[in-house]
Structure formats: C-alpha cells, structure tokens
Short mmCIF file of N, CA, C and O in Angstrom, two decimals:
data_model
loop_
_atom_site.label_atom_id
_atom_site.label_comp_id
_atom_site.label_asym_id
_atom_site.label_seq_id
_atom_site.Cartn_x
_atom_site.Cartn_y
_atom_site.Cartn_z
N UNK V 1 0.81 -1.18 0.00
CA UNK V 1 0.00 0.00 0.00
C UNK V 1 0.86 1.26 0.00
O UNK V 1 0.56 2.37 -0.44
N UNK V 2 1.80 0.93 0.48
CA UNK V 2 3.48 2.25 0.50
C UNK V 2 2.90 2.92 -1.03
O UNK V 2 2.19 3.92 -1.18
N UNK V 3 3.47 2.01 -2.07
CA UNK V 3 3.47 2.66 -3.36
C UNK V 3 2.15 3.64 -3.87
O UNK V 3 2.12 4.72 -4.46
N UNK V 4 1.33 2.93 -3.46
CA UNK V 4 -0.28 3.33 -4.00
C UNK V 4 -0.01 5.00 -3.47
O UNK V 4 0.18 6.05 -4.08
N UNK V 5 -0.11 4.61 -1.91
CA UNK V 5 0.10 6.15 -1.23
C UNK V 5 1.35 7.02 -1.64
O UNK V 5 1.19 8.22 -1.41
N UNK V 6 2.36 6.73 -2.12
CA UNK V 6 3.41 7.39 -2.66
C UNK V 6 2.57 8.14 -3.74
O UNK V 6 2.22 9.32 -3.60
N UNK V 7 2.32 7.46 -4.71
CA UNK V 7 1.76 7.85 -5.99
C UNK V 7 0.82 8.62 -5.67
O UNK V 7 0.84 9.49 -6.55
N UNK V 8 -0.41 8.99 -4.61
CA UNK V 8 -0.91 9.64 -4.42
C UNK V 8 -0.45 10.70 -3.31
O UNK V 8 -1.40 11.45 -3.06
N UNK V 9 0.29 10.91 -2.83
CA UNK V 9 1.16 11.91 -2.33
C UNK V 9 1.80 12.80 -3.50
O UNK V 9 2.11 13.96 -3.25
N UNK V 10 2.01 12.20 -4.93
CA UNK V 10 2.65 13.20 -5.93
C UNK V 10 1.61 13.84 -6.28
O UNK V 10 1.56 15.04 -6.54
N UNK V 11 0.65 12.97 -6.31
CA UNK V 11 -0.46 13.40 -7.62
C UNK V 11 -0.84 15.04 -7.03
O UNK V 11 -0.43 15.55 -5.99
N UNK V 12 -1.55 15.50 -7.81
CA UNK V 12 -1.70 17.10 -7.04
C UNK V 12 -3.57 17.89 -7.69
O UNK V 12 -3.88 18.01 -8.88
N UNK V 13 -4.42 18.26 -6.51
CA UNK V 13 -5.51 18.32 -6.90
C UNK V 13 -5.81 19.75 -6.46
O UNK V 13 -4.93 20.26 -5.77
N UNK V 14 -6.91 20.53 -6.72
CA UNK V 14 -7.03 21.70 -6.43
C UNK V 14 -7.71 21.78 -4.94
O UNK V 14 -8.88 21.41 -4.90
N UNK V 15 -7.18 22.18 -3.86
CA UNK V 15 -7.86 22.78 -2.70
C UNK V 15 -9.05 23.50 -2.27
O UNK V 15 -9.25 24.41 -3.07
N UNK V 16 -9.72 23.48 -1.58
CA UNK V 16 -10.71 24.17 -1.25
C UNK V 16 -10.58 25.66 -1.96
O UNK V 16 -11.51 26.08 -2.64
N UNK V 17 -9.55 26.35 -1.80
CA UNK V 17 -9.22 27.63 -1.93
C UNK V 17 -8.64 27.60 -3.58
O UNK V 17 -8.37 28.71 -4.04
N UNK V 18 -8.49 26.74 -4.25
CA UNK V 18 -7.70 26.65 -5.82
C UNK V 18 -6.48 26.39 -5.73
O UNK V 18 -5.90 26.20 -6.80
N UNK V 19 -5.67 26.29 -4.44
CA UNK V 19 -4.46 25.88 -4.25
C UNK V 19 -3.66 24.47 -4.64
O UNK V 19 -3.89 23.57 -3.83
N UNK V 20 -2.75 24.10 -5.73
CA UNK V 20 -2.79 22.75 -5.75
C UNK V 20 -2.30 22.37 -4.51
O UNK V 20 -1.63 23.09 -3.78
N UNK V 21 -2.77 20.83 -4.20
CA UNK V 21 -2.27 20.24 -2.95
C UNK V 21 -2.40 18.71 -3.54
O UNK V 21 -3.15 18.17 -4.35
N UNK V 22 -1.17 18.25 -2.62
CA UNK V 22 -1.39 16.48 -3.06
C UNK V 22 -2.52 16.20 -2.55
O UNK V 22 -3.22 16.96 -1.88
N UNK V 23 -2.84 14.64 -2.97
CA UNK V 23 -3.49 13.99 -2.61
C UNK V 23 -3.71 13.56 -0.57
O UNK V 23 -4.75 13.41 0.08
N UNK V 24 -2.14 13.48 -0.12
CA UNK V 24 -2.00 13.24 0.91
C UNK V 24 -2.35 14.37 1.94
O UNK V 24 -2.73 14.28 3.11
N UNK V 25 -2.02 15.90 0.83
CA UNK V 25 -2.12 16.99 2.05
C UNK V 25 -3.77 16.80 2.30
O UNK V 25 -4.27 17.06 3.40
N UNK V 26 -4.39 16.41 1.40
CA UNK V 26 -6.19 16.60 1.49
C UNK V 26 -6.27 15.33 2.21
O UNK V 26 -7.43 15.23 2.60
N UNK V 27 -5.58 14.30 2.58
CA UNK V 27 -6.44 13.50 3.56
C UNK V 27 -6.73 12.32 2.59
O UNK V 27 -7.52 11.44 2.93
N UNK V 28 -5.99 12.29 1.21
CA UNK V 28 -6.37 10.99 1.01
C UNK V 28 -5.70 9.62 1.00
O UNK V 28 -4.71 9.62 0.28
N UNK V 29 -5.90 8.67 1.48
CA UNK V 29 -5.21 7.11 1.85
C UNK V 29 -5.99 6.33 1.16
O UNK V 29 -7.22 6.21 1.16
N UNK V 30 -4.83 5.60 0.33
CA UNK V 30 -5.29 4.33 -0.39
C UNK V 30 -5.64 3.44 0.57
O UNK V 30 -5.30 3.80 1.69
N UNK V 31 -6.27 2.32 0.50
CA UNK V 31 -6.48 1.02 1.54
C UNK V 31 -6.29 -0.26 1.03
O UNK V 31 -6.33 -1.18 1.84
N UNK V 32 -6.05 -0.60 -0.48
CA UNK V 32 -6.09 -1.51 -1.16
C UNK V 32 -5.46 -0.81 -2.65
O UNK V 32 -5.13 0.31 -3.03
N UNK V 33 -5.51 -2.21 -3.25
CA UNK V 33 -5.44 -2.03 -4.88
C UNK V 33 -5.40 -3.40 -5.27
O UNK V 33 -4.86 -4.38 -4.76
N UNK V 34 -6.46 -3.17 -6.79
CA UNK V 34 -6.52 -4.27 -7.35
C UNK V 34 -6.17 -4.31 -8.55
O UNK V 34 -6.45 -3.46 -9.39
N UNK V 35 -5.34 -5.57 -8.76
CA UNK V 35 -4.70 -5.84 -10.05
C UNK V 35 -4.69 -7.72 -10.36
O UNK V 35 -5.30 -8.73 -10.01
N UNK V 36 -3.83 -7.39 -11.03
CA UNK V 36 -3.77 -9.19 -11.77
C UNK V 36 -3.01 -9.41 -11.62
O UNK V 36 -2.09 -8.63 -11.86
N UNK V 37 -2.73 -11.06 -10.94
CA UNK V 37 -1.33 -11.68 -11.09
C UNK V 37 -1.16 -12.33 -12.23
O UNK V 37 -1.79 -13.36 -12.47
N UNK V 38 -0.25 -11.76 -13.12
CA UNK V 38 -0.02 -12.24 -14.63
C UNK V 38 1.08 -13.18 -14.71
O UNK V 38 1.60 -13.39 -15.81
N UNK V 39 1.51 -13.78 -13.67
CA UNK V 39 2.50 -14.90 -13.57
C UNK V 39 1.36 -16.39 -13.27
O UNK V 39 1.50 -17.48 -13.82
N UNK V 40 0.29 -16.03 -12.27
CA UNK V 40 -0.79 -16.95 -12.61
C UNK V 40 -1.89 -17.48 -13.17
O UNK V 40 -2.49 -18.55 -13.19
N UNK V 41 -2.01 -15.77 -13.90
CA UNK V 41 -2.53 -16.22 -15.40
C UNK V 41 -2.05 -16.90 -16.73
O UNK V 41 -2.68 -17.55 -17.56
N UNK V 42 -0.90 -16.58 -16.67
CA UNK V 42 0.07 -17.47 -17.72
C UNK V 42 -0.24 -18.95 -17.40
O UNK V 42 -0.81 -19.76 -18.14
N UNK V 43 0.24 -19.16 -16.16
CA UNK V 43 0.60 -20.40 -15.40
C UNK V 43 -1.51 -21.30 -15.78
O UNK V 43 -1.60 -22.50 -16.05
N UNK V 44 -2.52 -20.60 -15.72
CA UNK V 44 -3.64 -21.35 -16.01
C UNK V 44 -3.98 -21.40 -16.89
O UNK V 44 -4.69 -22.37 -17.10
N UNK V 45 -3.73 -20.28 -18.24
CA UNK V 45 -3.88 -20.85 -19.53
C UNK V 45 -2.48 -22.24 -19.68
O UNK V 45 -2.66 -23.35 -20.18
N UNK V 46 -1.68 -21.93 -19.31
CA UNK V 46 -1.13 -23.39 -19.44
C UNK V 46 -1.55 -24.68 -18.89
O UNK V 46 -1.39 -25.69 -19.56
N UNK V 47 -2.10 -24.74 -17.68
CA UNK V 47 -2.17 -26.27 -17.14
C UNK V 47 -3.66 -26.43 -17.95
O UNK V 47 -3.97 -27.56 -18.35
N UNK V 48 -4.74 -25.09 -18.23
CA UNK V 48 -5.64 -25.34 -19.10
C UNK V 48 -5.20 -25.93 -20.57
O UNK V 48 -6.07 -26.40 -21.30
N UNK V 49 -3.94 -25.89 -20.94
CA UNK V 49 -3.81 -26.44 -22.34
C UNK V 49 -3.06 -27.95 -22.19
O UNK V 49 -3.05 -28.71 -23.16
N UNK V 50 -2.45 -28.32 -20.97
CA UNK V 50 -2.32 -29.53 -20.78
C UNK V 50 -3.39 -30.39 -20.75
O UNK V 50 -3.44 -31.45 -21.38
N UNK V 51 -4.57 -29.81 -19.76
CA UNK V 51 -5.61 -30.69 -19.81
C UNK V 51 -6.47 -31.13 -21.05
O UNK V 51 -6.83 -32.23 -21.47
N UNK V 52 -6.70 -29.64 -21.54
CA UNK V 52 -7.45 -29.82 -23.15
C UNK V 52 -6.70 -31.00 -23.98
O UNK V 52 -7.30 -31.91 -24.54
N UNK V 53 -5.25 -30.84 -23.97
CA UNK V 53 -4.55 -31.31 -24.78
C UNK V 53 -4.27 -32.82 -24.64
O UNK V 53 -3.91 -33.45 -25.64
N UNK V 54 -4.43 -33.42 -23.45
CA UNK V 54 -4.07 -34.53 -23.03
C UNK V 54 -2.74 -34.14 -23.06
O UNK V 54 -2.30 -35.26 -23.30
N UNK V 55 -1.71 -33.43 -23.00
CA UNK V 55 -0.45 -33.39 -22.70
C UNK V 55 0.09 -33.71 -23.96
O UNK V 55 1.19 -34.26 -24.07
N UNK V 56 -0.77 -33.32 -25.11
CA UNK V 56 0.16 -33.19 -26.55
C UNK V 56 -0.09 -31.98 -27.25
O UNK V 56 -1.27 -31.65 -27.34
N UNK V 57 0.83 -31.18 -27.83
CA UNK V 57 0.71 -30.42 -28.19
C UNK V 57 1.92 -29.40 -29.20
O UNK V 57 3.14 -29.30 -29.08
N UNK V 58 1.37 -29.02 -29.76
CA UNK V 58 3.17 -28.20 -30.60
C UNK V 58 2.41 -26.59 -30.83
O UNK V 58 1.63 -26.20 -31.70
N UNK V 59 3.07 -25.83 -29.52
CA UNK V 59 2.62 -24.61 -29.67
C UNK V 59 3.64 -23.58 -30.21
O UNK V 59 4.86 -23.68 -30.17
N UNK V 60 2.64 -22.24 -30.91
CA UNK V 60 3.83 -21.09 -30.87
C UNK V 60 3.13 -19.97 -30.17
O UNK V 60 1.95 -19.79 -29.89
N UNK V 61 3.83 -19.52 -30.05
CA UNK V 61 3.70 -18.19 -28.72
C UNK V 61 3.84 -17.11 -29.48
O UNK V 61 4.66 -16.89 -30.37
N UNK V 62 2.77 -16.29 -28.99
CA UNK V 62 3.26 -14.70 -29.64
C UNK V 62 3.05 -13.95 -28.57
O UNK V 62 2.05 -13.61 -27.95
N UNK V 63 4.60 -13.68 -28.44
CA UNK V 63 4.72 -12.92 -26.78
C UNK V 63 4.56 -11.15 -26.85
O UNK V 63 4.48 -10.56 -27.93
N UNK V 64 4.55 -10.86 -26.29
CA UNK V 64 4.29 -9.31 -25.66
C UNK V 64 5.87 -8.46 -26.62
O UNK V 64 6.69 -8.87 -27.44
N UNK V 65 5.66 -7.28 -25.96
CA UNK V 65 7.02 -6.01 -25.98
C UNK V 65 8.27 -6.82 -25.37
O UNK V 65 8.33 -6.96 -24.15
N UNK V 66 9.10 -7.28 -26.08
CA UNK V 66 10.57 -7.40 -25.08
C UNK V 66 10.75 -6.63 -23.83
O UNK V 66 11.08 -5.44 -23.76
N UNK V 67 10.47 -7.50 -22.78
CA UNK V 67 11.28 -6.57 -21.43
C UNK V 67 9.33 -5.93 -21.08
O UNK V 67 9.01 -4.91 -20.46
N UNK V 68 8.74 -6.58 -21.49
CA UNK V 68 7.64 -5.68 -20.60
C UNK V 68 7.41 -6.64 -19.53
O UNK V 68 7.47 -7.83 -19.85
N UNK V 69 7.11 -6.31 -18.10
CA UNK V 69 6.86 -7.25 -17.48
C UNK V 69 5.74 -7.72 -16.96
O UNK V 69 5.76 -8.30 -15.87
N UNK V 70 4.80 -7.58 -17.54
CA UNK V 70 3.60 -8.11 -17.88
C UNK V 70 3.68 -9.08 -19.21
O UNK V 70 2.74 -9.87 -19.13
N UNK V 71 4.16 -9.22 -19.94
CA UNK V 71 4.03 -10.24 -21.40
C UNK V 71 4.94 -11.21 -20.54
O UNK V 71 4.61 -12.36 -20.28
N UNK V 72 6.25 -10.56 -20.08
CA UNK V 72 7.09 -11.38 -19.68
C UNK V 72 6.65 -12.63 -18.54
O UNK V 72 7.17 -13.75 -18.51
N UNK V 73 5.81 -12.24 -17.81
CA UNK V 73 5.20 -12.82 -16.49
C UNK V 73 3.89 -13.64 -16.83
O UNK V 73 3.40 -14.50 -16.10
N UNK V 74 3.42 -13.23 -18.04
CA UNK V 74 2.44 -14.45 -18.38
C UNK V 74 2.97 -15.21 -19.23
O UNK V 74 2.42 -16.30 -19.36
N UNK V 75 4.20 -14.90 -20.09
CA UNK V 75 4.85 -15.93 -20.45
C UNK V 75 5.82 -17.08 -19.61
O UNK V 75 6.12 -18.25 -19.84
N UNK V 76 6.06 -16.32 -18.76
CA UNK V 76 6.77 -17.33 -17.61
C UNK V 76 5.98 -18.71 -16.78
O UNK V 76 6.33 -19.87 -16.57
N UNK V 77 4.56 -17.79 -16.40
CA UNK V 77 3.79 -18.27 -15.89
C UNK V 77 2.93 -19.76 -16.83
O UNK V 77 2.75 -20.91 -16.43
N UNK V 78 2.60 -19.19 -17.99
CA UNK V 78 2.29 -20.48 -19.15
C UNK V 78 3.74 -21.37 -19.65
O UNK V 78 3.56 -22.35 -20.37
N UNK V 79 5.30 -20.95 -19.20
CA UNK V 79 5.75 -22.00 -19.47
C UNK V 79 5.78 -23.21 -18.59
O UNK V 79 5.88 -24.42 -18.83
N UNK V 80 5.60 -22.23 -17.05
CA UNK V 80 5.65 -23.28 -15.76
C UNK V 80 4.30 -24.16 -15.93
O UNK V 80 4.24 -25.38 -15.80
N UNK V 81 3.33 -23.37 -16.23
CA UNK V 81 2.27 -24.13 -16.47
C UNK V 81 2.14 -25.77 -17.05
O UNK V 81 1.59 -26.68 -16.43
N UNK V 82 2.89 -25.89 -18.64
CA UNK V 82 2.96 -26.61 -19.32
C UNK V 82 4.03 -27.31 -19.18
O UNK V 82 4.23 -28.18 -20.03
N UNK V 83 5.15 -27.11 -17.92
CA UNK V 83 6.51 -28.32 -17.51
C UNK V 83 6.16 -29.31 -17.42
O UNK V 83 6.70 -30.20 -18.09
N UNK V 84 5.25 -29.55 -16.67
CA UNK V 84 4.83 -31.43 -16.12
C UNK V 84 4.84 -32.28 -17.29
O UNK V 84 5.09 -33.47 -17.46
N UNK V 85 4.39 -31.02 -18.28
CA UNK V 85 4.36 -32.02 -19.88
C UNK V 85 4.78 -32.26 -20.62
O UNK V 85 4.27 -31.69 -21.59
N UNK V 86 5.90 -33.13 -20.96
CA UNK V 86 6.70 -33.23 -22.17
C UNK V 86 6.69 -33.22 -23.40
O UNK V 86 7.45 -32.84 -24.28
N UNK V 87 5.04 -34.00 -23.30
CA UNK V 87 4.57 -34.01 -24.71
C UNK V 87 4.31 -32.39 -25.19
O UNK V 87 3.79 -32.44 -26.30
N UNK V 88 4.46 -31.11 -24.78
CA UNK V 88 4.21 -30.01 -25.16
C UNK V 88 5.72 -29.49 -25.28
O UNK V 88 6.72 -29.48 -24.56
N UNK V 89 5.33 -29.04 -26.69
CA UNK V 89 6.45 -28.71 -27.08
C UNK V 89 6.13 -27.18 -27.63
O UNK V 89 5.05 -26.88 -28.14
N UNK V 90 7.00 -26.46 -27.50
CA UNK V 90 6.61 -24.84 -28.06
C UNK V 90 7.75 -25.14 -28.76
O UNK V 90 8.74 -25.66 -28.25
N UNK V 91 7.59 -24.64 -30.57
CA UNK V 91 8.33 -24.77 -31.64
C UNK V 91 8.28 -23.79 -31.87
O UNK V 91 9.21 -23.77 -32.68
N UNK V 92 7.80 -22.40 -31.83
CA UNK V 92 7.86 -21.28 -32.66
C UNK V 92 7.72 -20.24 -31.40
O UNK V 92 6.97 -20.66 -30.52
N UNK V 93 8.31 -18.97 -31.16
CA UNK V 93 7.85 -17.81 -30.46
C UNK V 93 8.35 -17.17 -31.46
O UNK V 93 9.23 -17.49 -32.26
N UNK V 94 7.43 -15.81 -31.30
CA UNK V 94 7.87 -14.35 -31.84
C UNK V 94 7.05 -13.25 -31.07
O UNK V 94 5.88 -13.42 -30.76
N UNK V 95 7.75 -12.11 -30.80
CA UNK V 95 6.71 -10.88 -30.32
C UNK V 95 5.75 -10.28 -31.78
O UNK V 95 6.00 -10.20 -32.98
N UNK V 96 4.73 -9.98 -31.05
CA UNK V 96 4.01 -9.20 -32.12
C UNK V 96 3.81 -7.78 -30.99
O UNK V 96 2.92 -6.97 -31.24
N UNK V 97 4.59 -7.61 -29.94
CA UNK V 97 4.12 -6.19 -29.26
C UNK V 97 3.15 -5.70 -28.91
O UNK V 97 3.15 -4.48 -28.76
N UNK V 98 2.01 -6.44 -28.66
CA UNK V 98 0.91 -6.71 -28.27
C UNK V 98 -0.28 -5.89 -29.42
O UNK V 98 -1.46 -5.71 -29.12
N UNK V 99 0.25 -5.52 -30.59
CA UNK V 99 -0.87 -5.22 -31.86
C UNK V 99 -1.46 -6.21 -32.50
O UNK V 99 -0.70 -7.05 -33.00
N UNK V 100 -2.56 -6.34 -32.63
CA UNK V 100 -3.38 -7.40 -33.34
C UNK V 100 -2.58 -7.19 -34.59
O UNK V 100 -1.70 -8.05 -34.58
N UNK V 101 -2.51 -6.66 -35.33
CA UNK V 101 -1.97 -6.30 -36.93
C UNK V 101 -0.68 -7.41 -37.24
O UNK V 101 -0.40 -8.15 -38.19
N UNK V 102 -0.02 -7.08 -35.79
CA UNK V 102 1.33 -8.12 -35.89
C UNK V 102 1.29 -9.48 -35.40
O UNK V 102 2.04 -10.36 -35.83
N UNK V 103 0.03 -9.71 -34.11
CA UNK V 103 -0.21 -11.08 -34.29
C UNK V 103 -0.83 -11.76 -35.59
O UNK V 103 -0.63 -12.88 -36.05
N UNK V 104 -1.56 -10.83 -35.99
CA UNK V 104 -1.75 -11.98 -37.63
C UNK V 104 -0.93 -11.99 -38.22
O UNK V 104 -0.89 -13.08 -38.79
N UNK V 105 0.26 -11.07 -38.60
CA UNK V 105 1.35 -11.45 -39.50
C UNK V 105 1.91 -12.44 -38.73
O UNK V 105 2.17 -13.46 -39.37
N UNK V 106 2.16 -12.46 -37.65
CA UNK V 106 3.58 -13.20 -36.44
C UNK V 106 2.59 -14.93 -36.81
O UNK V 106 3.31 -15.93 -36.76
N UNK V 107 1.50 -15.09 -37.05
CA UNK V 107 0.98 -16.46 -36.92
C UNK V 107 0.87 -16.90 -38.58
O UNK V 107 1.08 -18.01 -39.06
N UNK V 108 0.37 -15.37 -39.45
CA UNK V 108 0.60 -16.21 -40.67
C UNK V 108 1.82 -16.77 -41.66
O UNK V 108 1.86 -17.31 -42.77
N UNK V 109 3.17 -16.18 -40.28
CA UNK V 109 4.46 -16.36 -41.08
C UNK V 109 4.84 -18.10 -39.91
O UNK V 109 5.56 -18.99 -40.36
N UNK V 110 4.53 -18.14 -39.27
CA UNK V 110 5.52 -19.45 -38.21
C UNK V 110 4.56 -20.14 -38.91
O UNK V 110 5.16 -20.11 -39.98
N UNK V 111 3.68 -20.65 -39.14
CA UNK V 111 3.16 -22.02 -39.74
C UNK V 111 4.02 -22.51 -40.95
O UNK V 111 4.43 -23.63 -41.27
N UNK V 112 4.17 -20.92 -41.67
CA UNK V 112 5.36 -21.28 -42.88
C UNK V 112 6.42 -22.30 -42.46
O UNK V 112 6.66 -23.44 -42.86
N UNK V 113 6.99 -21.55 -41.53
CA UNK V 113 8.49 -22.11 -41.12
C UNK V 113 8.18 -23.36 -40.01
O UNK V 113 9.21 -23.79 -39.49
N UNK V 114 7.26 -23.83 -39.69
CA UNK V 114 6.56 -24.52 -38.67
C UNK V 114 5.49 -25.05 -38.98
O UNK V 114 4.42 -24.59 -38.57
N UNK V 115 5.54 -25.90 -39.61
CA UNK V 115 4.22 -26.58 -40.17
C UNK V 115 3.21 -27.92 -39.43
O UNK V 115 2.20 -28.54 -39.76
N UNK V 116 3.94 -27.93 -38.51
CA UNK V 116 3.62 -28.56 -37.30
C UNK V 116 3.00 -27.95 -35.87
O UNK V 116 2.73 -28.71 -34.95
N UNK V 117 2.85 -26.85 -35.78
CA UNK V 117 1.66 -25.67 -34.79
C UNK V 117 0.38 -26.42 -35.36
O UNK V 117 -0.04 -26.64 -36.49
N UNK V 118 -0.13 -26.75 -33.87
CA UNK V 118 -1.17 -27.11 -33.75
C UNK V 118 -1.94 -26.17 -32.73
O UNK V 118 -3.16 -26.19 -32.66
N UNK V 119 -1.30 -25.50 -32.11
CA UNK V 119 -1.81 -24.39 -31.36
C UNK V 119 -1.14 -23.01 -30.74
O UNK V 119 0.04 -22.86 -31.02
N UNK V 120 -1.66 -22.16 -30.06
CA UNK V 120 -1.44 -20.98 -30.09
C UNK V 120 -1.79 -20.43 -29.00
O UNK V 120 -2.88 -20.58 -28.46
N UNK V 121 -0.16 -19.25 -28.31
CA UNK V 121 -0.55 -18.78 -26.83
C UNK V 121 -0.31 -17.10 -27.18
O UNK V 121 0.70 -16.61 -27.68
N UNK V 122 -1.20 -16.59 -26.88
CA UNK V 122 -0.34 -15.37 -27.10
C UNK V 122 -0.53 -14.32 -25.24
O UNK V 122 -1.08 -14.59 -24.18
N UNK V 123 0.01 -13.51 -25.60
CA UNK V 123 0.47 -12.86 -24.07
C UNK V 123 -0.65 -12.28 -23.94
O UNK V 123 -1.09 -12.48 -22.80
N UNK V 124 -1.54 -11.45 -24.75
CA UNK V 124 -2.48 -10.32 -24.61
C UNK V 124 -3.78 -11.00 -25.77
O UNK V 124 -3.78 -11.81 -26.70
N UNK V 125 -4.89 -10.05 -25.02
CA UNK V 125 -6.14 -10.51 -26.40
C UNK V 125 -6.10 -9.81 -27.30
O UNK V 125 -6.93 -10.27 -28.08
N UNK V 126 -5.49 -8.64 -27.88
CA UNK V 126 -5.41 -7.92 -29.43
C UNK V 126 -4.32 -8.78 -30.11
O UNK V 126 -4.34 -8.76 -31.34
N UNK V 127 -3.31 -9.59 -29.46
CA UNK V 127 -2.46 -10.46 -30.24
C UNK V 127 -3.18 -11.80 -30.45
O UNK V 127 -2.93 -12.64 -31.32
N UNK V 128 -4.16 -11.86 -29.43
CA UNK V 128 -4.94 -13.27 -29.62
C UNK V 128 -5.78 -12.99 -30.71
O UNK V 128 -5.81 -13.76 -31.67
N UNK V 129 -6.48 -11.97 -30.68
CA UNK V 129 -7.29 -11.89 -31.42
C UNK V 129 -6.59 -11.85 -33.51
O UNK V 129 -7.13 -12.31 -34.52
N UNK V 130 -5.54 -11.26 -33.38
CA UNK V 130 -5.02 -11.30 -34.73
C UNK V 130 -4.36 -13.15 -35.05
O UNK V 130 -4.14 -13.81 -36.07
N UNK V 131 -4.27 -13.32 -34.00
CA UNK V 131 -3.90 -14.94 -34.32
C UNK V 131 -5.42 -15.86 -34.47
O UNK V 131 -5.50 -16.80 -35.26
N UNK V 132 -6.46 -15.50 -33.68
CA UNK V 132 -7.76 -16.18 -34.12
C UNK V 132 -8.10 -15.72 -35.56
O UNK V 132 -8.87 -16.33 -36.31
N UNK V 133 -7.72 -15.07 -35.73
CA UNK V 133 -8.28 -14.09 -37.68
C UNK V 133 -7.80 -15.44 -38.11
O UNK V 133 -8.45 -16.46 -38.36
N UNK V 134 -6.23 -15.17 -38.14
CA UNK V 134 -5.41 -15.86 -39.15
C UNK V 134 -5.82 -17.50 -39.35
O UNK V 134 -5.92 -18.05 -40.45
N UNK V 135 -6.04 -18.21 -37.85
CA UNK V 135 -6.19 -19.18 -37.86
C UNK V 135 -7.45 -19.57 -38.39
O UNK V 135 -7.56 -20.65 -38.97
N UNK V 136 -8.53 -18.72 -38.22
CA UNK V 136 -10.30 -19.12 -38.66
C UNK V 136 -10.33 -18.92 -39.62
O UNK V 136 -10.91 -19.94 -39.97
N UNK V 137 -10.12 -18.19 -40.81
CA UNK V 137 -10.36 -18.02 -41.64
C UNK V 137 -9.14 -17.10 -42.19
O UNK V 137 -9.83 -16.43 -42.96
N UNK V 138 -7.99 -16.65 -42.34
CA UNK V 138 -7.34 -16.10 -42.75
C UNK V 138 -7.71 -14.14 -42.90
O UNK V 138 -6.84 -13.36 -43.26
N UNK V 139 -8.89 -13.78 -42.59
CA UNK V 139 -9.33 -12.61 -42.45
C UNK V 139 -8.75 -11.96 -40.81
O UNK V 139 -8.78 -12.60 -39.77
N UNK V 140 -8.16 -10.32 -40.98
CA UNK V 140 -7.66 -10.18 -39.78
C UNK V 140 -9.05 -9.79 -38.86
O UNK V 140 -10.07 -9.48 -39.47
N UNK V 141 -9.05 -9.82 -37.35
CA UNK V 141 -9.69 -9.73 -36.53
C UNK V 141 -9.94 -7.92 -36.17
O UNK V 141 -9.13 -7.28 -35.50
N UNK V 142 -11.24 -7.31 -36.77
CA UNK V 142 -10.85 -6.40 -36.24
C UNK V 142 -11.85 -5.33 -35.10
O UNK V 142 -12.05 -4.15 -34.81
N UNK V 143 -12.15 -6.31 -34.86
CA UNK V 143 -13.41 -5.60 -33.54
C UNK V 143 -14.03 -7.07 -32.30
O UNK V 143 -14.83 -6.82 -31.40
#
C-alpha cells in the first residue's frame, strides 16, 4: 500500500481555496489495490492447455514487448504451467508487441516455417485476437 500512497502523495488536486495540494495533504489514503497476477494467469492458460490437450501439443507463442513485465510474467507463468508435460512442445515464439496487426502477420508467417503448430498462446487478447483471424479463416480480426 506504500506505493499506492506514494503515488498519491505526488499526484496534485485543487484545494478548497484553488491551491494545488497532493493527494495526501487533502487527507487521502489508499487502503487496497486491485490488479492481476499475470504470472498466474500465464501459469492457467497453461495447465488449461495440458488438460485440453491430453499433454500433446506443438505450440507457438506470440509474446508481448521485449522486457515488458507483464508479457514477460504471463509468459513465464504459461511456461511453468505446461513443464509437467513433455509431450508439449513450443516450436515457434515471436513478439508481435501486443498489436493485433502483428499477431496476424507473427501467426501467418511461423506455420510457414513450422508446419507442425497445432496451437497458439499469445500474451495479450489484441495479439490473440489477430492470431484467431489468421487461424479461422485467414481474415484479420478487427473488432
């Protein structure tokens, strides 16, 4: 909760009188915050693709921004996911930077070079969604 209240100690709002003042000089305290653990969301679309899969599978990944740590942490999380299983094999990654535009290119180029993808993880849903285009019908996904 440190950080939350840090961040609202900078922030700066107008005073009774028009004066800016932080957040903290007016009396305000965070008590919580809610977010996502994206290391255990990774981690359940994976043990979800072991189960679907019976523990076979040849995936490619279309991961997030290099170094973001959110793509990075649901990719971590879906590789731990899918360890127990040998039969899963990830043959292809590439970033598409989380733009739909580049997950359909990033999925309609690895099947080329990978003709053995039978399925597909991507970090975010605008990259999922350009990889569902490609895969359903070859039309990109755009709403």
């Amino acid at each position: 909760m440190g950080e939350a209240n840090a961040a609202c100690s900078r922030r700066s709002w107008a005073g009774e009188e028009g004066e800016e003042r932080t957040g903290a000089e007016q009396g305000v305290r965070f008590e919580g915050y809610v977010g996502s653990d994206n290391v255990e969301g990774g981690r359940i679309a994976g043990r979800y693709l072991v189960e679907a899969s019976h523990g076979v599978a040849r995936v490619a990944l279309l991961e997030g921004t290099p170094g973001h740590q959110t793509g990075d942490a649901r990719l971590g999380g879906f590789r731990d996911g899918i360890r127990p299983a040998p039969g899963i094999t990830v043959i292809a990654s590439q970033t598409a930077n989380w733009e739909r535009d580049q997950g359909f290119t990033a999925f309609r180029n690895m099947p080329q070079a990978h003709q053995a993808i039978d399925t597909g993880f991507a970090c975010n849903d605008d990259t999922s969604l350009g990889e569902v285009g490609r895969a359903h019908d070859g039309t990109p996904v755009t709403e």
